Short mmCIF file of C-alpha atoms in Angstrom, two decimals:
data_model
loop_
_atom_site.label_atom_id
_atom_site.label_comp_id
_atom_site.label_asym_id
_atom_site.label_seq_id
_atom_site.Cartn_x
_atom_site.Cartn_y
_atom_site.Cartn_z
CA MET H 15 21.05 60.50 108.95
CA LYS H 16 22.59 63.94 108.65
CA THR H 17 26.21 65.03 108.67
CA GLU H 18 27.22 68.69 108.68
CA SER H 19 30.57 70.40 108.35
CA GLY H 20 29.97 74.14 108.30
CA ARG H 21 29.65 74.82 104.62
CA PHE H 22 28.43 71.35 103.63
CA GLU H 23 25.61 69.08 104.68
CA VAL H 24 25.18 65.47 103.56
CA ARG H 25 21.94 63.55 104.09
CA LEU H 26 19.23 61.66 102.26
CA ALA H 27 16.97 63.67 99.96
CA ARG H 28 13.62 64.37 101.64
CA THR H 29 11.53 65.92 98.89
CA ASP H 30 10.82 65.57 95.19
CA GLU H 31 12.61 68.89 94.66
CA GLU H 32 15.77 67.56 96.33
CA ILE H 33 15.67 64.44 94.15
CA ALA H 34 15.26 66.67 91.10
CA ALA H 35 18.29 68.66 92.27
CA ALA H 36 20.28 65.42 92.37
CA GLN H 37 19.08 64.61 88.85
CA ARG H 38 20.10 68.11 87.71
CA LEU H 39 23.66 67.50 88.91
CA ARG H 40 23.67 64.08 87.26
CA TYR H 41 22.59 65.74 83.99
CA ARG H 42 25.47 68.22 84.15
CA VAL H 43 28.03 65.50 84.84
CA PHE H 44 26.83 62.50 82.84
CA VAL H 45 25.17 64.22 79.89
CA ASN H 46 27.00 67.54 79.51
CA GLU H 47 30.46 66.40 80.57
CA LEU H 48 30.60 62.71 79.71
CA GLY H 49 28.30 62.64 76.68
CA ALA H 50 25.60 60.25 77.87
CA ASN H 51 22.54 59.96 75.65
CA ALA H 52 19.40 61.71 76.88
CA SER H 53 15.83 62.07 75.65
CA ALA H 54 14.35 65.32 74.38
CA ALA H 55 12.43 65.62 77.64
CA ALA H 56 15.63 65.15 79.67
CA HIS H 57 17.37 67.87 77.66
CA LYS H 58 14.41 70.19 78.12
CA ASP H 59 14.27 69.70 81.89
CA ARG H 60 18.05 69.19 82.26
CA LEU H 61 17.44 66.17 84.49
CA GLU H 62 19.14 62.76 84.22
CA SER H 63 16.69 60.17 85.54
CA ASP H 64 15.46 56.64 84.98
CA GLU H 65 12.69 54.28 86.07
CA PHE H 66 14.76 53.07 89.04
CA ASP H 67 15.01 56.47 90.73
CA PRO H 68 11.77 56.13 92.77
CA PHE H 69 13.19 53.07 94.53
CA PHE H 70 16.60 54.46 95.44
CA ASP H 71 17.58 56.49 98.48
CA HIS H 72 19.33 59.60 97.19
CA LEU H 73 22.30 60.71 99.28
CA ILE H 74 22.91 64.39 98.56
CA LEU H 75 25.62 66.88 99.43
CA LEU H 76 24.43 70.46 99.79
CA ASP H 77 26.56 73.59 99.78
CA HIS H 78 24.93 76.08 102.14
CA THR H 79 27.07 78.89 100.75
CA SER H 80 25.81 78.47 97.20
CA ILE H 81 24.39 81.68 95.77
CA ALA H 82 22.61 80.01 92.85
CA ALA H 83 19.08 81.37 92.48
CA ASP H 84 17.72 78.03 91.24
CA PRO H 85 17.18 75.65 94.20
CA LEU H 86 17.99 72.75 91.87
CA GLU H 87 21.57 74.02 91.72
CA HIS H 88 22.31 73.69 95.46
CA VAL H 89 23.10 69.95 95.39
CA VAL H 90 26.79 69.52 94.58
CA GLY H 91 27.29 65.79 95.18
CA VAL H 92 25.09 62.71 94.89
CA TYR H 93 25.00 58.96 95.43
CA ARG H 94 21.98 56.77 94.97
CA LEU H 95 21.55 53.71 97.18
CA MET H 96 19.24 50.71 96.94
CA ARG H 97 19.09 48.06 99.65
CA GLY H 98 18.48 44.43 98.75
CA GLU H 99 15.07 44.21 100.39
CA VAL H 100 13.89 47.30 98.46
CA ALA H 101 15.12 45.85 95.16
CA ALA H 102 13.36 42.55 95.89
CA ARG H 103 10.02 44.32 96.45
CA ASN H 104 10.27 46.43 93.29
CA LYS H 105 12.15 46.38 89.98
CA GLY H 106 15.31 44.68 91.15
CA PHE H 107 18.76 46.19 90.84
CA TYR H 108 19.83 48.61 88.12
CA GLY H 109 23.07 46.66 87.64
CA ALA H 110 21.16 43.49 86.71
CA SER H 111 20.90 44.85 83.16
CA GLU H 112 24.67 44.37 82.83
CA TYR H 113 25.67 41.71 85.38
CA ASP H 114 24.31 38.44 86.71
CA LEU H 115 23.92 39.43 90.36
CA GLN H 116 22.59 36.13 91.70
CA LYS H 117 25.70 35.42 93.80
CA LEU H 118 25.04 38.63 95.72
CA VAL H 119 21.26 38.27 95.86
CA GLN H 120 21.49 34.67 97.11
CA SER H 121 24.33 35.30 99.56
CA GLY H 122 21.93 35.74 102.46
CA ARG H 123 23.76 38.92 103.45
CA LYS H 124 22.58 42.54 103.59
CA ILE H 125 23.56 44.27 100.36
CA VAL H 126 23.24 47.74 98.89
CA GLU H 127 23.69 48.91 95.31
CA LEU H 128 25.59 52.17 94.79
CA GLY H 129 25.26 54.22 91.65
CA ARG H 130 25.19 57.56 89.86
CA SER H 131 27.92 58.92 92.10
CA CYS H 132 29.18 62.32 91.02
CA VAL H 133 30.43 65.65 92.35
CA GLY H 134 30.08 69.04 90.71
CA GLU H 135 33.05 70.25 88.68
CA ASN H 136 33.97 73.02 91.11
CA TYR H 137 33.97 70.66 94.10
CA ARG H 138 36.34 67.94 92.94
CA GLY H 139 39.62 67.35 94.69
CA GLY H 140 38.39 68.82 97.97
CA THR H 141 36.24 67.66 100.86
CA ALA H 142 33.07 67.00 98.86
CA MET H 143 33.76 63.36 98.05
CA LEU H 144 34.98 62.71 101.58
CA MET H 145 31.71 64.11 102.90
CA LEU H 146 29.73 61.79 100.64
CA TRP H 147 31.80 58.82 101.83
CA ASN H 148 31.11 59.83 105.43
CA GLY H 149 27.39 59.89 104.66
CA LEU H 150 27.65 56.52 102.94
CA ALA H 151 29.44 55.07 105.97
CA ASP H 152 26.62 56.26 108.23
CA TYR H 153 24.06 54.67 105.91
CA VAL H 154 25.96 51.37 105.87
CA ALA H 155 26.22 51.31 109.65
CA LYS H 156 22.59 52.29 110.23
CA HIS H 157 21.23 49.55 107.96
CA GLY H 158 23.73 46.86 108.87
CA ILE H 159 24.98 46.57 105.29
CA GLU H 160 27.52 43.81 104.70
CA ILE H 161 28.21 44.09 100.97
CA LEU H 162 28.31 47.24 98.86
CA PHE H 163 28.34 46.93 95.09
CA GLY H 164 27.70 48.90 91.97
CA VAL H 165 28.74 49.67 88.45
CA ALA H 166 31.67 52.08 88.17
CA SER H 167 32.75 53.58 84.89
CA PHE H 168 35.70 54.48 82.71
CA PRO H 169 34.92 57.31 80.26
CA GLY H 170 34.72 56.35 76.59
CA THR H 171 33.84 53.12 74.81
CA ASP H 172 37.21 52.06 73.37
CA PRO H 173 38.84 49.52 75.71
CA ASN H 174 42.30 49.71 74.11
CA PRO H 175 43.49 52.93 75.85
CA ILE H 176 42.54 51.45 79.24
CA ALA H 177 43.83 47.93 78.61
CA ASP H 178 46.42 48.22 81.40
CA ALA H 179 43.81 49.45 83.88
CA LEU H 180 41.27 46.74 83.03
CA ALA H 181 43.91 44.01 83.15
CA ASN H 182 45.19 45.32 86.47
CA LEU H 183 41.69 45.04 87.95
CA HIS H 184 41.20 41.58 86.45
CA TYR H 185 44.45 40.05 87.67
CA PHE H 186 45.07 41.87 90.94
CA HIS H 187 41.64 42.83 92.29
CA PRO H 188 39.23 39.96 91.51
CA ALA H 189 36.30 39.33 93.83
CA PRO H 190 36.35 36.07 95.80
CA ASP H 191 34.60 33.24 93.96
CA GLU H 192 31.47 33.35 96.12
CA LEU H 193 30.90 37.03 95.24
CA ARG H 194 32.36 37.22 91.73
CA VAL H 195 29.44 38.33 89.62
CA ARG H 196 29.87 38.05 85.87
CA ALA H 197 28.89 40.35 83.04
CA LEU H 198 25.93 39.00 81.07
CA PRO H 199 27.04 37.03 78.00
CA GLU H 200 25.55 39.53 75.55
CA HIS H 201 27.58 42.34 77.14
CA PHE H 202 30.73 40.54 78.29
CA LEU H 203 34.04 42.28 77.56
CA ASP H 204 37.11 40.34 78.65
CA MET H 205 39.16 42.55 80.96
CA ALA H 206 42.32 40.52 80.36
CA LEU H 207 43.12 42.39 77.16
CA ILE H 208 46.83 41.99 77.90
CA GLY H 209 48.80 39.49 79.96
CA LYS H 210 49.61 40.06 83.62
CA GLU H 211 53.30 40.51 82.84
CA GLU H 212 52.52 43.14 80.18
CA ILE H 213 50.78 45.57 82.54
CA ASP H 214 52.42 48.94 82.97
CA PRO H 215 51.52 49.87 86.57
CA SER H 216 51.87 53.61 86.02
CA LYS H 217 49.64 53.51 82.93
CA ALA H 218 47.12 51.38 84.80
CA MET H 219 46.88 53.82 87.69
CA GLU H 220 46.78 56.89 85.46
CA ALA H 221 43.87 55.46 83.47
CA THR H 222 41.87 54.38 86.53
CA PRO H 223 39.21 56.93 87.57
CA PRO H 224 39.50 58.38 91.10
CA LEU H 225 36.27 56.76 92.29
CA ILE H 226 37.48 53.28 91.33
CA LYS H 227 40.82 53.95 93.06
CA ALA H 228 38.89 54.95 96.18
CA TYR H 229 36.97 51.67 96.16
CA LEU H 230 40.22 49.73 95.80
CA ARG H 231 41.80 51.62 98.71
CA HIS H 232 38.83 50.61 100.82
CA GLY H 233 39.40 46.96 100.00
CA GLY H 234 37.15 46.75 96.95
CA PHE H 235 37.34 44.14 94.21
CA VAL H 236 35.74 43.56 90.81
CA GLY H 237 33.49 41.08 89.10
CA ASP H 238 34.32 39.12 85.97
CA GLY H 239 34.14 41.06 82.73
CA ALA H 240 33.48 44.66 81.78
CA VAL H 241 30.54 46.11 79.83
CA ILE H 242 30.50 48.79 77.14
CA ASP H 243 27.61 51.15 77.87
CA ARG H 244 27.09 53.16 74.71
CA ASP H 245 24.14 55.10 76.16
CA PHE H 246 26.40 56.53 78.85
CA ASN H 247 29.57 56.55 76.70
CA THR H 248 31.42 54.47 79.28
CA ILE H 249 33.04 51.12 79.97
CA ASP H 250 31.66 49.69 83.20
CA VAL H 251 33.04 47.31 85.79
CA CYS H 252 31.18 45.89 88.78
CA LEU H 253 32.88 46.87 92.03
CA MET H 254 32.15 45.32 95.41
CA MET H 255 33.19 45.88 99.00
CA ASP H 256 32.67 43.25 101.71
CA THR H 257 32.80 44.80 105.18
CA GLN H 258 34.11 41.52 106.60
CA ARG H 259 37.11 41.59 104.26
CA MET H 260 38.03 45.26 104.57
CA GLN H 261 41.29 46.33 106.09
CA GLU H 262 40.66 46.95 109.79
CA ARG H 263 40.87 50.75 109.62
CA TYR H 264 38.18 50.86 106.93
CA ARG H 265 36.04 48.24 108.67
CA LYS H 266 35.93 50.42 111.79
CA PHE H 267 34.98 53.42 109.64
CA TYR H 268 32.07 51.65 107.96
CA LEU H 269 30.81 49.72 110.98
CA ARG H 270 30.98 52.55 113.52
CA ASP H 271 27.99 53.20 115.73
CA VAL H 272 25.55 55.86 114.56
CA ASP H 273 22.36 57.26 116.03
CA ALA H 274 19.25 55.53 114.77
#
């Protein structure tokens, strides 16, 4: 799988160095920008990594015009992807530390976990994220994926400023019962912090991160309950997309034919 558009190329990482480049970008975004906790070794190497990384496919966006001398600086966008059969053979899903994922695991359908999505600061608001989504669509089509899911985050750990956004997701974008995973009891944060009639739509949209809005535009929905992740300085929700339930224009995009 490889998609090129002049300046940019999106494909799966092929080498340890390319995975390290993805981890370098993740360090800049999640640790430097968003304040995630990191070990002394992570700070020394400037890499954000965890024990799940060896089992993920790492979708990377490269800028061929980058003049950075360090090859670890050439990756400007990342997504990591783990298919259900890979999770079953190894450590399971990353999101299982926050959510009970049994409804997805036992659905009998092909699933993939998405995570650690980020784009470099100088590449936001342009074509970079669209390129990553194109690469993701190719991956979904190639592997016959039916359900995409993953933890998506709001910055900060205080739910009160994002009460409208969380309530909007809870009331208006719930997953269908058969797919509605639930935050583990020890982490569960009720998203219905205010009543449905109290939601200010403009405040809700303003507080919702662009990536979550993109999932919703593609027909995404959320599980039950949010989780405060103090290590990453975020409030997380579990987002899912079911290719059978997508609006037709997005279904065609994700299920298009690709070369094997």
